[in-house]
CSV table of C-alpha atoms in Angstrom, one decimal:
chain,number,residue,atom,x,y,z
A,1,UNK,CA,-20.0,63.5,58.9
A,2,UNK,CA,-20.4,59.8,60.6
A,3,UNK,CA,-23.1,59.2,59.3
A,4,UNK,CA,-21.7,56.0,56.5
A,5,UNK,CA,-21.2,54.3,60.1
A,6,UNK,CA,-24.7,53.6,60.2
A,7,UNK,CA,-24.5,50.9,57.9
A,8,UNK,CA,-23.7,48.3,59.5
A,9,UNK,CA,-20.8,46.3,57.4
A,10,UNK,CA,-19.0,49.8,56.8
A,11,UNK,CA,-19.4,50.4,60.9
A,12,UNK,CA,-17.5,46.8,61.4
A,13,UNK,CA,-15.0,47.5,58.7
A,14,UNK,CA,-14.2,51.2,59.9
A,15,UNK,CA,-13.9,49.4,63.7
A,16,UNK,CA,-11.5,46.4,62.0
A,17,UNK,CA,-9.4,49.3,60.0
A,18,UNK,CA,-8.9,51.2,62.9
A,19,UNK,CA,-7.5,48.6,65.0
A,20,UNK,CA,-5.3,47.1,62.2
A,21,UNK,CA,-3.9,50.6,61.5
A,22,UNK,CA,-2.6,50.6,65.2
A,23,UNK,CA,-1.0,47.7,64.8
A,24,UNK,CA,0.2,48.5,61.3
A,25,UNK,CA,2.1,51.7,62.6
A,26,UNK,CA,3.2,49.9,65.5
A,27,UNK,CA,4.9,47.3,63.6
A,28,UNK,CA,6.3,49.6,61.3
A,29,UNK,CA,8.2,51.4,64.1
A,30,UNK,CA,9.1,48.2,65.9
A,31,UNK,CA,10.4,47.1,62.2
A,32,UNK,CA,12.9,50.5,61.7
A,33,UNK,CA,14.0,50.4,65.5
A,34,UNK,CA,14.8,46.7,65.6
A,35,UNK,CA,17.1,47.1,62.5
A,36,UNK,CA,18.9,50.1,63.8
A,37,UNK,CA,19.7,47.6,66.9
A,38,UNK,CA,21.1,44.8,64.4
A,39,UNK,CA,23.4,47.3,61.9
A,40,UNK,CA,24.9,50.3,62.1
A,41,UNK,CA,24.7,50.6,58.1
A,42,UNK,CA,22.3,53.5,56.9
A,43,UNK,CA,22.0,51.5,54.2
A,44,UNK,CA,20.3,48.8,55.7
A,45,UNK,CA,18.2,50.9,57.9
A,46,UNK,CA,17.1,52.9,54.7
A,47,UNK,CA,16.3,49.3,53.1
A,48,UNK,CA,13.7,49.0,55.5
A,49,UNK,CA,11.6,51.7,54.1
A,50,UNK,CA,12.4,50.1,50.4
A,51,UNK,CA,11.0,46.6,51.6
A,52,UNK,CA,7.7,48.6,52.6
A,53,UNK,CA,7.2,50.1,49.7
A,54,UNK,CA,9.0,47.7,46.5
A,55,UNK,CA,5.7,45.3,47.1
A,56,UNK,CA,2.8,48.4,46.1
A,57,UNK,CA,4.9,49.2,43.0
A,58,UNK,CA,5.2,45.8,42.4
A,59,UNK,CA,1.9,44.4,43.1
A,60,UNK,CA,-1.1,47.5,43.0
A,61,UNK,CA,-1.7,46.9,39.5
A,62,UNK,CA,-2.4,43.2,39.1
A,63,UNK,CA,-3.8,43.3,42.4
A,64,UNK,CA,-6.4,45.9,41.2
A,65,UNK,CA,-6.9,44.1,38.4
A,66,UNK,CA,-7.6,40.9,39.9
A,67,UNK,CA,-10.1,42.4,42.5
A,68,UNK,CA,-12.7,42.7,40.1
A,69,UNK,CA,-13.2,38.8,39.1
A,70,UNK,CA,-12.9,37.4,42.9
A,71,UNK,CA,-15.2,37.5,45.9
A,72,UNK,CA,-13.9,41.0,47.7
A,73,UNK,CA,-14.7,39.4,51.2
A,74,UNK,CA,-12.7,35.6,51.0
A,75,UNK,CA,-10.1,37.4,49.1
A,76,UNK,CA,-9.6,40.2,52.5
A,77,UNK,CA,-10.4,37.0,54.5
A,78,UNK,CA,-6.8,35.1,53.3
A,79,UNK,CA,-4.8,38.3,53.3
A,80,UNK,CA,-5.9,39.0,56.4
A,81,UNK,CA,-4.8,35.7,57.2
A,82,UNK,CA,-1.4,35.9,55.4
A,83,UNK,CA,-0.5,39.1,56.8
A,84,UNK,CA,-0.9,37.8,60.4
A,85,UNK,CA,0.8,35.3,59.3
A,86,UNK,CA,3.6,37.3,58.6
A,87,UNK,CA,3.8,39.2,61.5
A,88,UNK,CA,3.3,36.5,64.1
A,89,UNK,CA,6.5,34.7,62.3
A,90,UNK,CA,8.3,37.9,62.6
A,91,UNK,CA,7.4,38.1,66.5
A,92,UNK,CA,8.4,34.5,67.2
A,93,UNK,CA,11.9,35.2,65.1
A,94,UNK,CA,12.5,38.1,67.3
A,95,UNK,CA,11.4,36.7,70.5
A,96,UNK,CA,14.1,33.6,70.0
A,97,UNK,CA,16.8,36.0,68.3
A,98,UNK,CA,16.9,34.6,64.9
A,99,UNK,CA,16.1,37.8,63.5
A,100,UNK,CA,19.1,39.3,61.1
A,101,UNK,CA,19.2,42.3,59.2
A,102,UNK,CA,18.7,40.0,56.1
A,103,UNK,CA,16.0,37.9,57.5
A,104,UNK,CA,14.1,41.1,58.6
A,105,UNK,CA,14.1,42.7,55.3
A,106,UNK,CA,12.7,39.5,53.6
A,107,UNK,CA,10.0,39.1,56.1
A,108,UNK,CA,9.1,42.9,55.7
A,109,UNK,CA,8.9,42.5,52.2
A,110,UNK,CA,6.4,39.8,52.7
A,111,UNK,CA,4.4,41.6,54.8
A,112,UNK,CA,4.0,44.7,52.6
A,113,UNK,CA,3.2,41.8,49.5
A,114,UNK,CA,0.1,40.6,51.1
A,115,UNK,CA,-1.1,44.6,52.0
A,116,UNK,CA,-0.1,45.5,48.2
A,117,UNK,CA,-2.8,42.6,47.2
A,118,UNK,CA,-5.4,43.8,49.9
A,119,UNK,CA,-5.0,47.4,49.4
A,120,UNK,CA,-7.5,48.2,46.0
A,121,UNK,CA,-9.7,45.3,47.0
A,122,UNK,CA,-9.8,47.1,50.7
A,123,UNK,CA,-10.8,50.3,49.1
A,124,UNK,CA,-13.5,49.3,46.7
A,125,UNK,CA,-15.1,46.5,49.1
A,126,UNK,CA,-15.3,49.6,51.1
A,127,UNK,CA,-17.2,52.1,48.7
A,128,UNK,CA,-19.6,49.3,48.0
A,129,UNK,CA,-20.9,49.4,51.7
A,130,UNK,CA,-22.1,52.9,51.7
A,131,UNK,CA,-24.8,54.4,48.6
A,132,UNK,CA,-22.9,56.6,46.2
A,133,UNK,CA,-23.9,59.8,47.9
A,134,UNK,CA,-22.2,59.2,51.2
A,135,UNK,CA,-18.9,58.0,49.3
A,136,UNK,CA,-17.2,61.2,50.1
A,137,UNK,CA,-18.1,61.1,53.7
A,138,UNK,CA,-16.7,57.5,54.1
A,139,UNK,CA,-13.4,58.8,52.3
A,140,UNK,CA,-13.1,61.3,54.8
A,141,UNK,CA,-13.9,59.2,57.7
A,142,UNK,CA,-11.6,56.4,56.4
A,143,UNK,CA,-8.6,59.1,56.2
A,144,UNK,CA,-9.1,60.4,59.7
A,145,UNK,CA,-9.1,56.5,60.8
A,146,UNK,CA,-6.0,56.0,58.8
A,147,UNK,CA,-4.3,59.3,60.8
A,148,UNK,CA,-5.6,58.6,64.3
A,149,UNK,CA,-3.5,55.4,63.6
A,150,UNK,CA,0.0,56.7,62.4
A,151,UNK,CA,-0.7,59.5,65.5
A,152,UNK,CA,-1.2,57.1,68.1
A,153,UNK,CA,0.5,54.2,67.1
A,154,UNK,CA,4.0,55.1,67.2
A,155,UNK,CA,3.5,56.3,70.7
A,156,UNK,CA,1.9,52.9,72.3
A,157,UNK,CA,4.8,51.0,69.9
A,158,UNK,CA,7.7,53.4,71.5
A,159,UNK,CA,6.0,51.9,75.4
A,160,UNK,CA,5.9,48.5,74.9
A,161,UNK,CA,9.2,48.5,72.8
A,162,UNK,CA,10.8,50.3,75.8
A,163,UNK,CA,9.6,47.9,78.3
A,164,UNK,CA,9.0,44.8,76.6
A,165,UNK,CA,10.9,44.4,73.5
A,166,UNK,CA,10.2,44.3,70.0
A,167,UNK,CA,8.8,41.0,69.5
A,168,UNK,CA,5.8,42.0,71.4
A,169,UNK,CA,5.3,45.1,68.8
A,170,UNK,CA,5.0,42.1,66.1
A,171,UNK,CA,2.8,39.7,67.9
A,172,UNK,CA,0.5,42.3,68.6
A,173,UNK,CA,0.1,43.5,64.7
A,174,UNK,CA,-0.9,40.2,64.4
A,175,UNK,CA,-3.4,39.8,67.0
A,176,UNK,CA,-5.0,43.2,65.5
A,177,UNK,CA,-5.6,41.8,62.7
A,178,UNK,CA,-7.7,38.8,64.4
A,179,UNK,CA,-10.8,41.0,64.4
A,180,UNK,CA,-10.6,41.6,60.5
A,181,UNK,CA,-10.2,38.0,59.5
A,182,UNK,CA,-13.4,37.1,61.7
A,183,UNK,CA,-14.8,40.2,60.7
A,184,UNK,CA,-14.5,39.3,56.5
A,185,UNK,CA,-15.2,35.2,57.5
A,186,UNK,CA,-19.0,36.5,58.7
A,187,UNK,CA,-19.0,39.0,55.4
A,188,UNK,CA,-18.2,36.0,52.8
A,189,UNK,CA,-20.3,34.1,54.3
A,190,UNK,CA,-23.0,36.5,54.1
A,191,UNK,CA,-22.2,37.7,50.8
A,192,UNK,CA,-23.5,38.0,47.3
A,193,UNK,CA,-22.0,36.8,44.4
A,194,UNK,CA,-21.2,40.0,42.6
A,195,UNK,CA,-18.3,39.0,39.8
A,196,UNK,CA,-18.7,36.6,36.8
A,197,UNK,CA,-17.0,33.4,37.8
A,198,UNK,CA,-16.9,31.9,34.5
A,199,UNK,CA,-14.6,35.5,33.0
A,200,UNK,CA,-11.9,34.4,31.9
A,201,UNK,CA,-9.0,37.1,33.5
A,202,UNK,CA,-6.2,38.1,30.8
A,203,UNK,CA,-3.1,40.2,32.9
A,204,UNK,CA,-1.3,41.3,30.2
A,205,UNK,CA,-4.1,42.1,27.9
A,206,UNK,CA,-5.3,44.2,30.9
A,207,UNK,CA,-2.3,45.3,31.6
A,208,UNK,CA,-1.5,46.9,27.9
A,209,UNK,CA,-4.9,48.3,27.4
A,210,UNK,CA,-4.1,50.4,30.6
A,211,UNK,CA,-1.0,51.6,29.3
A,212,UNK,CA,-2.3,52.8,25.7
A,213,UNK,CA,-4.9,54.6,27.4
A,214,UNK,CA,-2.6,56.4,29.7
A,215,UNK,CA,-0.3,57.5,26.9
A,216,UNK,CA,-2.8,59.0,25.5
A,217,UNK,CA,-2.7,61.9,28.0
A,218,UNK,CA,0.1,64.2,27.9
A,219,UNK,CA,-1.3,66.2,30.7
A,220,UNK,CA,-1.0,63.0,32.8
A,221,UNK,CA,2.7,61.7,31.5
A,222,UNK,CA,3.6,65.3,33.3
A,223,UNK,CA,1.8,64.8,36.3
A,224,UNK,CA,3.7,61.3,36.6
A,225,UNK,CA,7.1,63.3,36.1
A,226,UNK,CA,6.3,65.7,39.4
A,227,UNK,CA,5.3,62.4,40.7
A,228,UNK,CA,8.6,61.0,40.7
A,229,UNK,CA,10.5,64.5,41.1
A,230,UNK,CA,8.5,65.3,44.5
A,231,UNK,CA,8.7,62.0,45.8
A,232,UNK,CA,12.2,61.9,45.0
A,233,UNK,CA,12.7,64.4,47.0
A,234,UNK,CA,11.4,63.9,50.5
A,235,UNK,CA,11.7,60.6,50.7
A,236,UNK,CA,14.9,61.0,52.7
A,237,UNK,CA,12.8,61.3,55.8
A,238,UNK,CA,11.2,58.1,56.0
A,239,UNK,CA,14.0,56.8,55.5
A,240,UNK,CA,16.4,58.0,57.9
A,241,UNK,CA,14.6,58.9,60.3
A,242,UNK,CA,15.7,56.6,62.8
A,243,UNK,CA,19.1,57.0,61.8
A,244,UNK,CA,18.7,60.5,62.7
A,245,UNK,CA,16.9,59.5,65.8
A,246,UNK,CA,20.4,57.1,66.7
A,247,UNK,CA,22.5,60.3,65.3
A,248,UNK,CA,21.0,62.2,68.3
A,249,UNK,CA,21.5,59.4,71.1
A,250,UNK,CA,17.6,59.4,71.3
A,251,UNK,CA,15.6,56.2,72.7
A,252,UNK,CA,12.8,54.4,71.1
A,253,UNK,CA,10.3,56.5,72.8
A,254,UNK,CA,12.0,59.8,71.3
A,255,UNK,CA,11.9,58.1,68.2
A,256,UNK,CA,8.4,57.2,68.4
A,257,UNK,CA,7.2,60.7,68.9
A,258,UNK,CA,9.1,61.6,66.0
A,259,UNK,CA,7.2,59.6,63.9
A,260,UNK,CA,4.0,59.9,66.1
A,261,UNK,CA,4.6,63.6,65.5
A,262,UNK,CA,4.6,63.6,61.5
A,263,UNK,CA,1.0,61.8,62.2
A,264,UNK,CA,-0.3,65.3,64.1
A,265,UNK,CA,0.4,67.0,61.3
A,266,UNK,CA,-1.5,65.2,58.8
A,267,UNK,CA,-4.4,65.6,61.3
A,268,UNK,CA,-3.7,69.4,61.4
A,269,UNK,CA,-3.6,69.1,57.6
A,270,UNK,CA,-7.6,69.1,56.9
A,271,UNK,CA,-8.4,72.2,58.6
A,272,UNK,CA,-5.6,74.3,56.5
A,273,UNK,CA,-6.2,73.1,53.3
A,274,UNK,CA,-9.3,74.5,52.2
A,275,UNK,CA,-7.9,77.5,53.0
A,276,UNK,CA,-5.1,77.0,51.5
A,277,UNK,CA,-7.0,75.8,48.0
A,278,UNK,CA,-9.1,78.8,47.8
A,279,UNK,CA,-5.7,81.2,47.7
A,280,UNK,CA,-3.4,78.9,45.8
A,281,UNK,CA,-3.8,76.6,42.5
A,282,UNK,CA,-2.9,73.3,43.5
A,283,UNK,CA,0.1,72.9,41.3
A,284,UNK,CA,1.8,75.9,43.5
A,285,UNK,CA,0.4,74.1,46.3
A,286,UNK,CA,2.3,71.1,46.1
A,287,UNK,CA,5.6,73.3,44.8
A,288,UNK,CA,5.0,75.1,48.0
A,289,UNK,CA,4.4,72.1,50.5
A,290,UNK,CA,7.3,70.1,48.9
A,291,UNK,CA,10.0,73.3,49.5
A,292,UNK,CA,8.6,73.2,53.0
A,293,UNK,CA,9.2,69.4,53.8
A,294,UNK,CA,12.6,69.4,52.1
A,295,UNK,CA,13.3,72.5,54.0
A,296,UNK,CA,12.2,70.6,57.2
A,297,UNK,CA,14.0,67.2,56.3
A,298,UNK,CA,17.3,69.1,55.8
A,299,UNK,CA,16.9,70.8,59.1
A,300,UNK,CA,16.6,67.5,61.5
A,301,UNK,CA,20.5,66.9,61.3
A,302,UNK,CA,21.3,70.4,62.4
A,303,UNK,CA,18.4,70.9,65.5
A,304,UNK,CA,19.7,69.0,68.5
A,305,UNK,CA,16.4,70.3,70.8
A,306,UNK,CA,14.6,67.2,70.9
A,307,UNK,CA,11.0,69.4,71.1
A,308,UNK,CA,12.4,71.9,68.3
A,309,UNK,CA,12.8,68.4,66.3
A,310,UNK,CA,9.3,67.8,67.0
A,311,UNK,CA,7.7,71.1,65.7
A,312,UNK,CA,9.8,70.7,62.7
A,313,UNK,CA,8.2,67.4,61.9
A,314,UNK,CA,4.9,68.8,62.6
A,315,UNK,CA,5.5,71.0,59.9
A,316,UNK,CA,6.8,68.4,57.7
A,317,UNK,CA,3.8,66.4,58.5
A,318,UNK,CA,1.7,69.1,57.5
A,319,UNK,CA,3.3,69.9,53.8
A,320,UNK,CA,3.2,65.8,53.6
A,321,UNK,CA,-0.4,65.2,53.9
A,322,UNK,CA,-1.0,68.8,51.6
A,323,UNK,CA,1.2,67.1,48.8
A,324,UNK,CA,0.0,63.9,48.8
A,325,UNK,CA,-3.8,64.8,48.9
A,326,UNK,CA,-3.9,67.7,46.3
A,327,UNK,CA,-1.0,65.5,44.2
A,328,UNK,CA,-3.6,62.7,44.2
A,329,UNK,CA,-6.0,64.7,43.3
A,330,UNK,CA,-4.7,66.3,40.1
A,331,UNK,CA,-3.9,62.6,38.7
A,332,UNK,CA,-7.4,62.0,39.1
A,333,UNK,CA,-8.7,65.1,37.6
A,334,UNK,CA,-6.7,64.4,34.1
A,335,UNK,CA,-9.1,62.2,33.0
A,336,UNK,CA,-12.6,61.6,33.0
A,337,UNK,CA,-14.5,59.8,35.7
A,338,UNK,CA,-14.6,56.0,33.8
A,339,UNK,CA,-11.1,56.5,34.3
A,340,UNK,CA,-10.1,57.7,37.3
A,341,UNK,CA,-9.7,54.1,38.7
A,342,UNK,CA,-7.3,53.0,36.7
A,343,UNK,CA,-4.9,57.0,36.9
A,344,UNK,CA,-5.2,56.7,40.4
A,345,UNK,CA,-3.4,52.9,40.5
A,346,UNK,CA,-1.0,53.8,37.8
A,347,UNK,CA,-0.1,57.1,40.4
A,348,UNK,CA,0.5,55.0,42.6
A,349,UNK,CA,2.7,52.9,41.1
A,350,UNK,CA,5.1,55.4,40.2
A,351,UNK,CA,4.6,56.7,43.8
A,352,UNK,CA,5.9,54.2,45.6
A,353,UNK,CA,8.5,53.4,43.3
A,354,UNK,CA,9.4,56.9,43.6
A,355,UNK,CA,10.0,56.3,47.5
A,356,UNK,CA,11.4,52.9,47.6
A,357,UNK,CA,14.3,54.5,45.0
A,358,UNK,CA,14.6,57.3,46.7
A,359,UNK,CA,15.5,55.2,50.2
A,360,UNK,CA,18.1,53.4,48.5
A,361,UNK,CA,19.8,56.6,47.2
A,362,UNK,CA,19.7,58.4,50.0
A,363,UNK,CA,20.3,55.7,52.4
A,364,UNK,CA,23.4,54.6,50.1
A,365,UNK,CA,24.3,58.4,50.2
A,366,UNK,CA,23.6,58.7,54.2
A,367,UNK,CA,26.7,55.7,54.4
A,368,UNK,CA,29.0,58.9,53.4
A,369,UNK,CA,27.5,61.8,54.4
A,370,UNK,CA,24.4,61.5,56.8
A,371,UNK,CA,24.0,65.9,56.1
A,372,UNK,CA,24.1,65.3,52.5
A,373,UNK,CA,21.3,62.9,52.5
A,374,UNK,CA,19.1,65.3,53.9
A,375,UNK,CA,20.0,69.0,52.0
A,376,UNK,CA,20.8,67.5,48.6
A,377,UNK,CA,17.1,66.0,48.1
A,378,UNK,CA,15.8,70.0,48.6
A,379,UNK,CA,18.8,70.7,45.3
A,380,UNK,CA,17.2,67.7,43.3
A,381,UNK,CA,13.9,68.8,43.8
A,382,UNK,CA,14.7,72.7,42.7
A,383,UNK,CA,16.6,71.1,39.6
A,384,UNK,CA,13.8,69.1,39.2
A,385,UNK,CA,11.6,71.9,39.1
A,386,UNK,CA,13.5,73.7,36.0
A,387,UNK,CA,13.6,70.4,34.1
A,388,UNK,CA,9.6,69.8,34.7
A,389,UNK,CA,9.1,73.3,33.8
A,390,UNK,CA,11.5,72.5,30.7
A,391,UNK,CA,9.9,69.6,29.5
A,392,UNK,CA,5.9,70.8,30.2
A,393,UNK,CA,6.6,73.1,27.5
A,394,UNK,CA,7.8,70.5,25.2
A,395,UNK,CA,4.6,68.0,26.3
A,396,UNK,CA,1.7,71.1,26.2
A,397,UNK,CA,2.9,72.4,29.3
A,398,UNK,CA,0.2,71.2,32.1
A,399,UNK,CA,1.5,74.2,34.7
A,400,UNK,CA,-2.5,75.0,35.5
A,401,UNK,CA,-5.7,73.6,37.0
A,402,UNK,CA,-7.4,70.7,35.5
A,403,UNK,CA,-11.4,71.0,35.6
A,404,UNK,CA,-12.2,68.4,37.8
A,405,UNK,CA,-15.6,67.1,37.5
């Protein structure tokens, strides 16, 4: 299973990407907790998760499309540098209390900007450091780095929160990321020229050509649908989870194994779902994990044991990661392999635009009615349910198992 970390380059990235996704999580704990000390609005709080996630709907396409006609490494180098950028401002804001609720949702929004850029180039600079036949193996050892760090993270964040203060949470995200830039400064240097300089890079010719090639699929046009319906739905959680963590008095260290616990589930996730793909096609799959995480995000308001609230999340973590990997993978599997690329960054797209809507309704809803927030995402999702069901008929219905090659 480890063994892409022979290769040297893929070893040092894996090493950077671990230590960045510590202070990733961390920071975005710190972020959530800091607002819930500068407003009471749910609104604001809920905003939170929007400014995370506004900047990969925003930028994932043109970002992906620009990867391909710049050096992978200098472009990682000035993210790197940006994002660090970024955080360290956000420390030295908080550490001299010029931080408002405004002024943090800017800055988080700038933060998520520069990883919306580095994300596809991240990802592809990383499957060209292995051969083809270990790509797999690196997925999976990229994923497990990516959970040790939303696991662990939260934990170490709800410490030094706890006993330092935020601004340490922030300056630290930024001194993780201090490995990477030297890290990608040594691989530019190093590196081959492996894009034309002299192409000349057309967005919007890109751009269209993506989008008549995606109509053409009706199978996919439905999968985007559940995309936005399932999303939709549990997006609550993320973004009110630390107004249900204020709700129930709890500190920052409760909070943080509230989050740290949604992590343990996605870890838990792997050994389940093989199982679970040999009993059940993946379209009832993800019906069936998203009933149980609505079920689970409805529940939080009403548990008051603090370790009950933990199992629950468990759970929810669990039906999460099962969604969201077997989700993933029937975008890809509507189309053939030259164009899985370009599904997969389109999915995305409507992804996180699914989540950063959903925080503002629900949060906006939350101002009211907290409970409501949480049960009426679970009626959405079984109305959405009957209109997908409704419509696939309409569109060739795609209610079965693509052939995935």
């Amino acid at each position: 299973m480890f063994l892409p970390l022979s290769y040297p380059l893929f070893r040092g990235l894996w090493i950077c990407t671990l230590i960045a996704n510590f202070g990733a999580w961390m920071h975005s704990v710190g972020a959530v907790w800091l607002m819930t000390t500068l407003t009471s609005s749910t609104l604001m709080i809920a905003l939170v998760q929007t400014a995370t996630t506004l900047p990969v709907f925003l930028f994932s396409i043109p970002a992906g499309i620009y990867a391909d006609h710049v050096s992978k490494a200098k472009f990682l180098f000035m993210t790197q540098i940006y994002i660090a950028s970024v955080a360290l401002i956000m420390g030295v804001f908080t550490f001299i209390h010029w931080t408002t609720p405004g002024i943090l949702l800017i800055l988080t929004f700038l933060l998520n900007v520069g990883i919306a850029l580095r994300m596809p180039t991240w990802q592809a600079a990383a499957s060209e450091l292995v051969s083809s036949d270990e790509l797999p193996l690196a997925t999976s050892i990229n994923n497990m780095n990516y959970n040790i760090g939303r696991t662990l993270g939260p934990f170490i964040a709800g410490l030094i929160i706890s006993h330092c203060g935020v601004g340490y949470v922030f300056t630290l995200n930024a001194i993780s990321l201090s490995g990477s830039i030297a890290f990608f400064y040594r691989w530019s240097c190093q590196a081959k020229t492996t894009y034309q300089k002299g192409e000349k890079l057309n967005f919007t010719h890109s751009f269209l050509k993506l989008i008549h090639e995606i109509k053409k699929s009706t199978d996919f046009l439905i999968i985007l649908i559940r995309t936005v319906i399932v999303y939709l739905s549990t997006s609550a959680l993320w973004a009110l989870l630390a107004v249900i963590a204020k709700q129930h008095d709890y500190s920052v260290n409760e909070f943080a194994w509230m989050m740290g616990c949604l992590g343990v589930g996605a870890i838990l996730t792997p050994f389940l779902l093989q199982l679970l793909r040999s009993y059940i096609k993946p379209l009832i799959l993800i019906d069936c994990a998203t009933l149980l995480f609505v079920i689970c995000q409805a529940m939080l308001i009403y548990i008051y044991s603090f370790y009950i609230i933990c199992i629950i999340l468990i759970l929810a973590g669990i039906s999460w990661a099962i969604l969201l990997s077997t989700l993933n993978a029937q975008a890809q599997g509507s189309f053939q392999k030259n164009m899985r690329a370009k599904a997969i960054a389109v999915y995305l797209v409507v992804f996180y635009a699914a989540l950063s809507l959903g925080s503002v309704i629900w949060g906006k809803m939350a101002e009211s009615d907290l409970a409501m927030s949480l049960y009426f995402p679970g009626i959405f999702f079984i109305i959405g349910l009957v209109f997908l069901k409704i419509i696939s008929k309409r569109m060739k219905s795609i209610y079965f198992q693509p052939e995935v090659e």
